[in-house]
Amino acid sequence: MEANRKWLAIPEEFRKKLIANVNCMNCGDVVTITDFIIVDHPAGVMLDGKCKNCGNKVVRVVEE
Ligand SMILES: [Zn+2]
């Protein structure tokens, strides 16, 4: 809940950029994360989801 609130506090334009700039180890490229949840992370919050291209698990830490 707290993590979700932190995430939503980020301006929408910036959130869109974060969603579209996630490293996928499998693709070896920057991809869009999909089907993600927001979880707490020591540095801020973390997006935990799947690569839009290959379905591999990807995460993205968003520092506060
Ligand atoms: Zn991928």
Tab-separated table of N, CA, C and O and ligand atoms in Angstrom:
chain	number	residue	atom	x	y	z
A	1	MET	N	0.839	-1.212	0.000
A	1	MET	CA	0.000	0.000	0.000
A	1	MET	C	0.869	1.256	0.000
A	1	MET	O	0.694	2.146	-0.806
A	2	GLU	N	1.821	1.259	0.934
A	2	GLU	CA	2.754	2.371	1.039
A	2	GLU	C	3.568	2.533	-0.253
A	2	GLU	O	3.735	3.641	-0.752
A	3	ALA	N	4.031	1.420	-0.786
A	3	ALA	CA	4.834	1.448	-2.007
A	3	ALA	C	4.006	2.024	-3.164
A	3	ALA	O	4.502	2.820	-3.960
A	4	ASN	N	2.765	1.618	-3.228
A	4	ASN	CA	1.877	2.084	-4.291
A	4	ASN	C	1.665	3.604	-4.198
A	4	ASN	O	1.636	4.296	-5.213
A	5	ARG	N	1.574	4.079	-2.977
A	5	ARG	CA	1.372	5.509	-2.743
A	5	ARG	C	2.614	6.303	-3.202
A	5	ARG	O	2.497	7.351	-3.826
A	6	LYS	N	3.789	5.750	-2.871
A	6	LYS	CA	5.047	6.389	-3.289
A	6	LYS	C	5.132	6.445	-4.809
A	6	LYS	O	5.544	7.436	-5.399
A	7	TRP	N	4.744	5.352	-5.435
A	7	TRP	CA	4.788	5.264	-6.898
A	7	TRP	C	3.859	6.299	-7.532
A	7	TRP	O	4.227	7.012	-8.463
A	8	LEU	N	2.664	6.406	-6.992
A	8	LEU	CA	1.678	7.329	-7.553
A	8	LEU	C	2.033	8.790	-7.284
A	8	LEU	O	1.500	9.688	-7.935
A	9	ALA	N	2.964	9.009	-6.334
A	9	ALA	CA	3.416	10.367	-6.038
A	9	ALA	C	4.378	10.876	-7.113
A	9	ALA	O	4.643	12.069	-7.228
A	10	ILE	N	4.896	9.955	-7.909
A	10	ILE	CA	5.799	10.322	-9.000
A	10	ILE	C	4.966	10.864	-10.157
A	10	ILE	O	3.924	10.288	-10.493
A	11	PRO	N	5.390	11.977	-10.763
A	11	PRO	CA	4.608	12.526	-11.888
A	11	PRO	C	4.374	11.484	-12.985
A	11	PRO	O	5.265	10.690	-13.290
A	12	GLU	N	3.184	11.517	-13.547
A	12	GLU	CA	2.797	10.493	-14.514
A	12	GLU	C	3.757	10.386	-15.701
A	12	GLU	O	4.077	9.286	-16.147
A	13	GLU	N	4.224	11.516	-16.206
A	13	GLU	CA	5.135	11.497	-17.353
A	13	GLU	C	6.411	10.737	-17.025
A	13	GLU	O	6.941	9.993	-17.841
A	14	PHE	N	6.921	10.946	-15.796
A	14	PHE	CA	8.132	10.275	-15.359
A	14	PHE	C	7.879	8.784	-15.156
A	14	PHE	O	8.700	7.943	-15.497
A	15	ARG	N	6.702	8.464	-14.625
A	15	ARG	CA	6.334	7.050	-14.430
A	15	ARG	C	6.313	6.325	-15.777
A	15	ARG	O	6.780	5.198	-15.892
A	16	LYS	N	5.766	6.979	-16.786
A	16	LYS	CA	5.697	6.368	-18.120
A	16	LYS	C	7.092	6.067	-18.644
A	16	LYS	O	7.343	5.041	-19.266
A	17	LYS	N	8.028	7.000	-18.387
A	17	LYS	CA	9.403	6.810	-18.847
A	17	LYS	C	10.053	5.636	-18.120
A	17	LYS	O	10.778	4.847	-18.721
A	18	LEU	N	9.793	5.530	-16.835
A	18	LEU	CA	10.362	4.430	-16.043
A	18	LEU	C	9.835	3.081	-16.541
A	18	LEU	O	10.585	2.122	-16.676
A	19	ILE	N	8.545	3.031	-16.815
A	19	ILE	CA	7.899	1.804	-17.281
A	19	ILE	C	8.492	1.358	-18.621
A	19	ILE	O	8.625	0.171	-18.892
A	20	ALA	N	8.878	2.338	-19.444
A	20	ALA	CA	9.381	2.029	-20.790
A	20	ALA	C	10.903	1.889	-20.841
A	20	ALA	O	11.481	1.727	-21.912
A	21	ASN	N	11.564	1.953	-19.675
A	21	ASN	CA	13.030	1.878	-19.643
A	21	ASN	C	13.518	0.862	-18.615
A	21	ASN	O	14.151	1.207	-17.634
A	22	VAL	N	13.206	-0.394	-18.864
A	22	VAL	CA	13.609	-1.463	-17.959
A	22	VAL	C	14.534	-2.408	-18.704
A	22	VAL	O	14.290	-2.773	-19.846
A	23	ASN	N	15.621	-2.787	-18.034
A	23	ASN	CA	16.569	-3.707	-18.650
A	23	ASN	C	16.061	-5.142	-18.566
A	23	ASN	O	15.743	-5.622	-17.495
A	24	CYS	N	16.017	-5.823	-19.701
A	24	CYS	CA	15.672	-7.243	-19.725
A	24	CYS	C	16.929	-8.032	-20.032
A	24	CYS	O	17.544	-7.838	-21.079
A	25	MET	N	17.326	-8.921	-19.114
A	25	MET	CA	18.521	-9.747	-19.283
A	25	MET	C	18.364	-10.671	-20.494
A	25	MET	O	19.310	-10.939	-21.216
A	26	ASN	N	17.152	-11.167	-20.679
A	26	ASN	CA	16.881	-12.114	-21.761
A	26	ASN	C	16.957	-11.445	-23.134
A	26	ASN	O	17.576	-11.969	-24.062
A	27	CYS	N	16.375	-10.267	-23.253
A	27	CYS	CA	16.389	-9.531	-24.521
A	27	CYS	C	17.731	-8.819	-24.709
A	27	CYS	O	18.118	-8.500	-25.833
A	28	GLY	N	18.418	-8.558	-23.590
A	28	GLY	CA	19.662	-7.802	-23.663
A	28	GLY	C	19.410	-6.393	-24.155
A	28	GLY	O	20.220	-5.798	-24.861
A	29	ASP	N	18.276	-5.853	-23.765
A	29	ASP	CA	17.876	-4.545	-24.272
A	29	ASP	C	16.993	-3.833	-23.250
A	29	ASP	O	16.599	-4.402	-22.243
A	30	VAL	N	16.696	-2.585	-23.552
A	30	VAL	CA	15.765	-1.817	-22.725
A	30	VAL	C	14.365	-2.087	-23.252
A	30	VAL	O	14.106	-1.966	-24.451
A	31	VAL	N	13.486	-2.481	-22.333
A	31	VAL	CA	12.144	-2.891	-22.738
A	31	VAL	C	11.090	-2.206	-21.872
A	31	VAL	O	11.412	-1.489	-20.933
A	32	THR	N	9.846	-2.480	-22.184
A	32	THR	CA	8.719	-1.999	-21.374
A	32	THR	C	8.315	-3.097	-20.412
A	32	THR	O	8.197	-4.261	-20.801
A	33	ILE	N	8.111	-2.723	-19.149
A	33	ILE	CA	7.663	-3.695	-18.139
A	33	ILE	C	6.140	-3.767	-18.168
A	33	ILE	O	5.459	-2.760	-18.332
A	34	THR	N	5.611	-4.966	-18.028
A	34	THR	CA	4.169	-5.153	-18.073
A	34	THR	C	3.724	-6.055	-16.925
A	34	THR	O	4.547	-6.770	-16.346
A	35	ASP	N	2.445	-6.022	-16.592
A	35	ASP	CA	1.885	-6.839	-15.497
A	35	ASP	C	2.679	-6.678	-14.211
A	35	ASP	O	2.957	-7.653	-13.529
A	36	PHE	N	3.057	-5.448	-13.888
A	36	PHE	CA	3.915	-5.261	-12.715
A	36	PHE	C	3.148	-4.864	-11.462
A	36	PHE	O	2.020	-4.360	-11.529
A	37	ILE	N	3.792	-5.161	-10.337
A	37	ILE	CA	3.282	-4.702	-9.044
A	37	ILE	C	4.341	-3.783	-8.448
A	37	ILE	O	5.514	-3.847	-8.833
A	38	ILE	N	3.926	-2.934	-7.531
A	38	ILE	CA	4.845	-2.016	-6.872
A	38	ILE	C	5.171	-2.585	-5.496
A	38	ILE	O	4.255	-2.872	-4.726
A	39	VAL	N	6.456	-2.760	-5.217
A	39	VAL	CA	6.842	-3.278	-3.903
A	39	VAL	C	7.836	-2.326	-3.250
A	39	VAL	O	8.547	-1.585	-3.933
A	40	ASP	N	7.890	-2.397	-1.928
A	40	ASP	CA	8.835	-1.551	-1.194
A	40	ASP	C	10.265	-2.007	-1.455
A	40	ASP	O	10.531	-3.189	-1.659
A	41	HIS	N	11.168	-1.043	-1.454
A	41	HIS	CA	12.584	-1.325	-1.682
A	41	HIS	C	13.359	-0.361	-0.788
A	41	HIS	O	12.911	0.779	-0.596
A	42	PRO	N	14.522	-0.799	-0.251
A	42	PRO	CA	15.290	0.096	0.632
A	42	PRO	C	15.594	1.458	0.002
A	42	PRO	O	15.656	2.464	0.704
A	43	ALA	N	15.746	1.501	-1.320
A	43	ALA	CA	16.088	2.752	-1.993
A	43	ALA	C	14.858	3.562	-2.397
A	43	ALA	O	14.973	4.713	-2.808
A	44	GLY	N	13.682	2.961	-2.307
A	44	GLY	CA	12.470	3.648	-2.740
A	44	GLY	C	11.366	2.631	-2.975
A	44	GLY	O	10.839	2.046	-2.049
A	45	VAL	N	11.051	2.416	-4.248
A	45	VAL	CA	10.101	1.362	-4.581
A	45	VAL	C	10.655	0.552	-5.741
A	45	VAL	O	11.592	0.970	-6.427
A	46	MET	N	10.080	-0.602	-5.973
A	46	MET	CA	10.533	-1.448	-7.069
A	46	MET	C	9.334	-1.938	-7.870
A	46	MET	O	8.310	-2.329	-7.300
A	47	LEU	N	9.494	-1.882	-9.185
A	47	LEU	CA	8.479	-2.451	-10.066
A	47	LEU	C	8.885	-3.898	-10.315
A	47	LEU	O	10.019	-4.169	-10.688
A	48	ASP	N	7.968	-4.815	-10.107
A	48	ASP	CA	8.240	-6.232	-10.265
A	48	ASP	C	7.236	-6.767	-11.281
A	48	ASP	O	6.047	-6.853	-10.997
A	49	GLY	N	7.742	-7.095	-12.466
A	49	GLY	CA	6.815	-7.530	-13.506
A	49	GLY	C	7.484	-8.352	-14.590
A	49	GLY	O	8.457	-9.055	-14.335
A	50	LYS	N	6.965	-8.239	-15.803
A	50	LYS	CA	7.442	-9.047	-16.922
A	50	LYS	C	7.828	-8.166	-18.105
A	50	LYS	O	7.274	-7.085	-18.309
A	51	CYS	N	8.781	-8.667	-18.881
A	51	CYS	CA	9.196	-7.999	-20.116
A	51	CYS	C	8.053	-8.081	-21.120
A	51	CYS	O	7.474	-9.143	-21.326
A	52	LYS	N	7.736	-6.952	-21.745
A	52	LYS	CA	6.652	-6.919	-22.722
A	52	LYS	C	6.991	-7.765	-23.955
A	52	LYS	O	6.109	-8.301	-24.617
A	53	ASN	N	8.297	-7.867	-24.249
A	53	ASN	CA	8.721	-8.583	-25.460
A	53	ASN	C	8.788	-10.095	-25.290
A	53	ASN	O	8.346	-10.835	-26.154
A	54	CYS	N	9.389	-10.545	-24.181
A	54	CYS	CA	9.635	-11.987	-24.057
A	54	CYS	C	8.964	-12.631	-22.847
A	54	CYS	O	8.976	-13.850	-22.715
A	55	GLY	N	8.414	-11.834	-21.934
A	55	GLY	CA	7.735	-12.406	-20.774
A	55	GLY	C	8.661	-12.765	-19.632
A	55	GLY	O	8.226	-13.273	-18.604
A	56	ASN	N	9.972	-12.519	-19.795
A	56	ASN	CA	10.944	-12.776	-18.735
A	56	ASN	C	10.654	-11.865	-17.539
A	56	ASN	O	10.186	-10.749	-17.714
A	57	LYS	N	10.955	-12.354	-16.326
A	57	LYS	CA	10.775	-11.512	-15.140
A	57	LYS	C	11.766	-10.353	-15.181
A	57	LYS	O	12.961	-10.558	-15.410
A	58	VAL	N	11.273	-9.138	-14.972
A	58	VAL	CA	12.149	-7.971	-14.916
A	58	VAL	C	11.737	-7.111	-13.719
A	58	VAL	O	10.585	-7.118	-13.298
A	59	VAL	N	12.713	-6.404	-13.178
A	59	VAL	CA	12.423	-5.480	-12.082
A	59	VAL	C	13.088	-4.143	-12.382
A	59	VAL	O	14.041	-4.068	-13.141
A	60	ARG	N	12.538	-3.112	-11.762
A	60	ARG	CA	13.108	-1.794	-11.932
A	60	ARG	C	13.033	-1.061	-10.586
A	60	ARG	O	11.918	-0.874	-10.067
A	61	VAL	N	14.182	-0.708	-10.058
A	61	VAL	CA	14.190	0.026	-8.786
A	61	VAL	C	14.027	1.508	-9.094
A	61	VAL	O	14.691	2.054	-9.979
A	62	VAL	N	13.115	2.137	-8.390
A	62	VAL	CA	12.899	3.570	-8.536
A	62	VAL	C	13.338	4.226	-7.240
A	62	VAL	O	12.733	4.010	-6.181
A	63	GLU	N	14.434	4.978	-7.315
A	63	GLU	CA	14.949	5.630	-6.116
A	63	GLU	C	14.163	6.893	-5.818
A	63	GLU	O	13.772	7.627	-6.716
A	64	GLU	N	13.959	7.116	-4.531
A	64	GLU	CA	13.197	8.298	-4.111
A	64	GLU	C	14.065	9.527	-4.174
A	64	GLU	O	15.245	9.474	-3.905
B	1	ZN	ZN	12.733	-9.590	-22.649
